[in-house]
Backbone as CSV, one residue per row, in Angstrom:
resi,resn,N_x,N_y,N_z,CA_x,CA_y,CA_z,C_x,C_y,C_z
1,UNK,52.017,85.915,164.157,52.132,84.598,163.624,51.311,83.660,164.487
2,UNK,50.658,82.697,163.874,49.847,81.723,164.605,50.734,80.575,165.078
3,UNK,50.889,80.431,166.362,51.679,79.346,166.954,50.778,78.428,167.758
4,UNK,51.103,77.159,167.757,50.364,76.202,168.555,51.268,75.791,169.717
5,UNK,51.074,76.390,170.870,51.927,76.137,172.028,51.669,74.776,172.672
6,UNK,50.562,74.128,172.323,50.246,72.825,172.917,51.119,71.712,172.339
7,UNK,51.680,71.918,171.174,52.503,70.894,170.539,53.970,71.298,170.607
8,UNK,54.865,70.323,170.772,56.281,70.642,170.813,56.781,71.079,169.431
9,UNK,57.809,71.910,169.424,58.397,72.367,168.169,57.705,73.609,167.646
10,UNK,58.093,74.008,166.501,57.590,75.217,165.875,56.543,74.847,164.837
11,UNK,55.397,75.458,164.893,54.340,75.206,163.919,53.726,76.530,163.498
12,UNK,53.505,76.679,162.214,52.863,77.884,161.695,52.186,77.524,160.377
13,UNK,51.591,78.497,159.736,50.942,78.277,158.445,51.594,79.177,157.400
14,UNK,51.424,78.826,156.138,51.958,79.644,155.054,51.335,81.041,155.118
15,UNK,50.053,81.107,155.405,49.376,82.401,155.485,49.972,83.266,156.586
16,UNK,50.318,82.646,157.721,50.878,83.405,158.829,52.280,83.922,158.505
17,UNK,53.001,83.223,157.662,54.343,83.672,157.275,54.307,84.870,156.333
18,UNK,53.166,85.083,155.694,52.998,86.199,154.762,54.116,86.219,153.726
19,UNK,54.260,85.101,153.036,55.304,84.962,152.036,55.146,86.014,150.939
20,UNK,56.283,86.477,150.416,56.294,87.504,149.385,57.200,87.065,148.247
21,UNK,57.015,87.693,147.134,57.937,87.571,146.020,58.812,88.827,146.062
22,UNK,60.126,88.658,146.083,61.050,89.787,146.168,61.765,89.961,144.834
23,UNK,61.944,91.209,144.414,62.652,91.502,143.169,64.114,91.102,143.342
24,UNK,64.594,90.248,142.460,65.988,89.805,142.475,66.566,89.949,141.077
25,UNK,67.862,90.066,141.000,68.544,90.177,139.714,68.816,91.619,139.361
26,UNK,69.809,91.805,138.523,70.304,93.151,138.211,69.277,94.038,137.504
27,UNK,68.419,93.487,136.706,67.425,94.298,136.007,68.032,95.080,134.850
28,UNK,67.411,96.176,134.487,67.821,96.984,133.346,68.546,98.250,133.805
29,UNK,69.843,98.381,133.554,70.578,99.563,134.003,70.063,100.867,133.409
30,UNK,69.401,100.784,132.255,68.875,102.010,131.653,67.789,102.641,132.504
31,UNK,67.160,101.888,133.413,66.205,102.475,134.359,66.890,103.551,135.201
32,UNK,68.172,103.373,135.440,68.956,104.347,136.211,69.510,105.418,135.279
33,UNK,70.199,105.003,134.254,70.964,105.912,133.396,70.060,106.885,132.636
34,UNK,68.869,106.456,132.268,67.949,107.328,131.522,67.470,108.526,132.332
35,UNK,67.719,108.557,133.621,67.282,109.692,134.442,68.164,110.926,134.271
36,UNK,69.307,110.758,133.612,70.271,111.844,133.491,70.199,112.472,132.106
37,UNK,69.825,113.755,132.068,69.694,114.468,130.798,71.062,114.924,130.301
38,UNK,71.212,115.002,128.981,72.453,115.494,128.390,72.707,116.957,128.745
39,UNK,71.658,117.702,129.007,71.819,119.119,129.336,72.496,119.311,130.696
40,UNK,72.239,118.426,131.633,72.754,118.604,132.994,73.877,117.653,133.373
41,UNK,74.081,116.591,132.592,75.052,115.562,132.970,75.897,115.135,131.771
42,UNK,77.103,114.693,132.079,78.008,114.142,131.076,78.008,112.632,131.210
43,UNK,77.922,111.930,130.084,77.915,110.469,130.054,79.176,109.980,129.354
44,UNK,79.843,109.008,129.942,81.015,108.396,129.322,80.871,106.885,129.440
45,UNK,81.108,106.191,128.345,81.180,104.733,128.344,82.633,104.399,128.012
46,UNK,83.306,103.711,128.940,84.733,103.442,128.741,84.968,102.138,127.979
47,UNK,86.236,101.765,127.845,86.599,100.597,127.049,86.162,99.273,127.670
48,UNK,85.758,99.272,128.934,85.229,98.066,129.582,83.709,98.020,129.524
49,UNK,83.089,99.021,128.930,81.637,99.193,128.872,81.069,99.619,130.213
50,UNK,81.926,100.142,131.097,81.438,100.771,132.322,80.876,102.136,131.945
51,UNK,79.855,102.575,132.660,79.215,103.853,132.373,79.515,104.804,133.522
52,UNK,79.916,106.028,133.167,80.218,107.068,134.152,79.347,108.276,133.834
53,UNK,78.659,108.781,134.831,77.805,109.944,134.670,78.230,110.961,135.710
54,UNK,78.430,112.200,135.284,78.759,113.239,136.260,77.963,114.495,135.948
55,UNK,77.684,115.241,137.003,76.977,116.501,136.820,77.924,117.497,136.165
56,UNK,77.382,118.486,135.514,78.206,119.487,134.822,79.139,120.213,135.789
57,UNK,78.720,120.375,137.048,79.584,121.040,138.030,80.585,120.079,138.669
58,UNK,80.486,118.784,138.346,81.438,117.806,138.842,81.211,117.323,140.268
59,UNK,80.144,117.715,140.914,79.916,117.337,142.311,79.142,116.033,142.466
60,UNK,78.467,115.583,141.430,77.733,114.320,141.470,78.409,113.339,140.522
61,UNK,78.518,112.087,140.953,79.091,111.034,140.110,78.285,109.762,140.299
62,UNK,78.024,109.080,139.179,77.445,107.744,139.216,78.294,106.868,138.303
63,UNK,78.688,105.726,138.817,79.408,104.750,138.009,78.636,103.448,137.979
64,UNK,78.531,102.874,136.788,77.895,101.569,136.631,78.961,100.602,136.117
65,UNK,79.203,99.543,136.877,80.252,98.572,136.586,79.629,97.175,136.520
66,UNK,79.159,96.744,135.349,78.450,95.463,135.259,79.282,94.262,135.698
67,UNK,80.599,94.333,135.558,81.462,93.219,135.945,82.224,93.474,137.243
68,UNK,81.845,94.487,137.997,82.555,94.857,139.221,83.469,96.036,138.959
69,UNK,83.687,96.830,139.989,84.478,98.060,139.853,85.965,97.767,139.934
70,UNK,86.738,98.282,138.974,88.183,98.129,139.071,88.749,99.114,140.085
71,UNK,89.947,98.856,140.553,90.604,99.774,141.472,90.530,99.286,142.895
72,UNK,90.756,100.163,143.810,90.771,99.811,145.225,92.148,100.057,145.801
73,UNK,92.353,99.680,147.039,93.595,99.956,147.746,94.803,99.367,147.043
74,UNK,94.678,98.148,146.516,95.814,97.515,145.841,95.604,97.440,144.330
75,UNK,94.719,98.288,143.792,94.409,98.326,142.368,93.906,96.995,141.835
76,UNK,93.345,96.189,142.683,92.713,94.951,142.259,91.227,95.246,142.049
77,UNK,90.478,94.292,141.552,89.046,94.482,141.355,88.335,94.618,142.688
78,UNK,87.379,95.501,142.735,86.486,95.597,143.886,85.318,94.688,143.540
79,UNK,85.417,93.447,143.934,84.445,92.454,143.493,83.060,92.759,144.042
80,UNK,82.106,92.604,143.171,80.722,92.731,143.591,80.147,94.133,143.569
81,UNK,80.979,95.173,143.467,80.435,96.533,143.463,80.043,96.909,142.047
82,UNK,78.744,97.065,141.805,78.240,97.341,140.473,77.818,98.774,140.248
83,UNK,77.484,99.461,141.319,77.039,100.854,141.221,77.751,101.667,142.291
84,UNK,78.191,102.849,141.945,78.766,103.776,142.924,78.161,105.151,142.674
85,UNK,77.681,105.768,143.731,77.129,107.113,143.662,77.902,107.950,144.676
86,UNK,78.357,109.115,144.244,79.090,109.994,145.157,78.668,111.441,144.930
87,UNK,78.523,112.160,146.016,78.238,113.587,145.963,79.321,114.276,146.786
88,UNK,80.041,115.189,146.145,81.125,115.904,146.805,80.554,116.914,147.785
89,UNK,81.159,116.993,148.946,80.722,117.928,149.970,81.234,119.334,149.718
90,UNK,81.050,120.172,150.724,81.531,121.548,150.670,82.586,121.730,151.758
91,UNK,83.057,122.942,151.912,84.034,123.224,152.962,83.434,123.000,154.346
92,UNK,82.119,123.127,154.454,81.457,123.017,155.756,80.749,121.687,155.989
93,UNK,80.334,121.019,154.917,79.535,119.802,155.050,80.183,118.695,154.211
94,UNK,80.452,117.535,154.825,81.071,116.453,154.047,80.097,115.868,153.020
95,UNK,80.633,115.291,151.967,79.824,114.619,150.961,79.506,113.206,151.399
96,UNK,79.035,112.409,150.468,78.701,111.027,150.798,78.918,110.135,149.585
97,UNK,78.965,108.847,149.852,79.138,107.832,148.817,78.222,106.656,149.141
98,UNK,77.556,106.123,148.119,76.676,104.977,148.263,77.087,103.963,147.201
99,UNK,77.167,102.695,147.575,77.524,101.654,146.609,76.507,100.527,146.674
100,UNK,76.287,99.901,145.537,75.374,98.772,145.434,76.087,97.627,144.728
101,UNK,75.721,96.426,145.061,76.311,95.235,144.456,75.894,95.095,142.998
102,UNK,76.643,94.298,142.258,76.329,94.084,140.842,74.954,93.453,140.639
103,UNK,74.477,92.708,141.625,73.182,92.045,141.479,72.036,92.794,142.161
104,UNK,72.275,94.032,142.580,71.187,94.851,143.130,70.236,95.220,141.998
105,UNK,68.939,95.033,142.175,67.999,95.399,141.112,68.134,96.875,140.727
106,UNK,68.187,97.124,139.425,68.336,98.493,138.924,67.203,99.393,139.403
107,UNK,66.028,98.820,139.635,64.896,99.625,140.116,65.191,100.247,141.479
108,UNK,65.942,99.561,142.304,66.304,100.102,143.623,67.298,101.241,143.462
109,UNK,68.304,101.028,142.620,69.283,102.087,142.364,68.581,103.285,141.732
110,UNK,67.660,103.031,140.809,66.916,104.109,140.151,66.117,104.925,141.161
111,UNK,65.535,104.263,142.146,64.762,104.987,143.168,65.665,105.884,144.002
112,UNK,66.853,105.399,144.340,67.797,106.215,145.109,68.249,107.416,144.283
113,UNK,68.590,107.172,143.026,69.017,108.258,142.138,67.900,109.285,141.976
114,UNK,66.689,108.825,141.776,65.549,109.749,141.618,65.409,110.635,142.841
115,UNK,65.573,110.059,144.011,65.449,110.848,145.254,66.578,111.868,145.363
116,UNK,67.796,111.454,145.022,68.927,112.395,145.047,68.676,113.561,144.095
117,UNK,68.203,113.252,142.889,67.950,114.308,141.908,66.818,115.243,142.331
118,UNK,65.801,114.680,142.970,64.662,115.511,143.409,65.092,116.516,144.474
119,UNK,65.982,116.106,145.368,66.365,117.022,146.450,67.541,117.922,146.091
120,UNK,68.120,117.734,144.888,69.165,118.662,144.442,68.501,119.912,143.903
121,UNK,69.255,121.003,143.863,68.694,122.241,143.344,69.803,123.080,142.735
122,UNK,69.483,123.825,141.690,70.493,124.708,141.088,70.821,125.855,142.042
123,UNK,72.044,126.308,141.982,72.460,127.459,142.821,72.217,128.754,142.103
């Protein structure tokens, strides 16, 4: 960053800040959901219009909750959680869970899902 130390205070230029435009907003959830084929995954849309996708073996789960995920410790709404991804572990290796806010761009969730699917393999 270009600073002028001869003058008091902070001084810089717009060019030195390297301003960017950042993707904001939920985007299109189908960017995520369309990655799951009917042959390998089960799709369920519930009465709240939440979408649940699971692998045929039941070890992978993706939930899309446009209005926030219901449930939690006291069965109240889990505010702000719009996406949940979980992979069940084995007897030797624990699984994992990843969650994204309702306003996380779908393109980011889609990239994570794509990477998970690429590194999975049939047994």
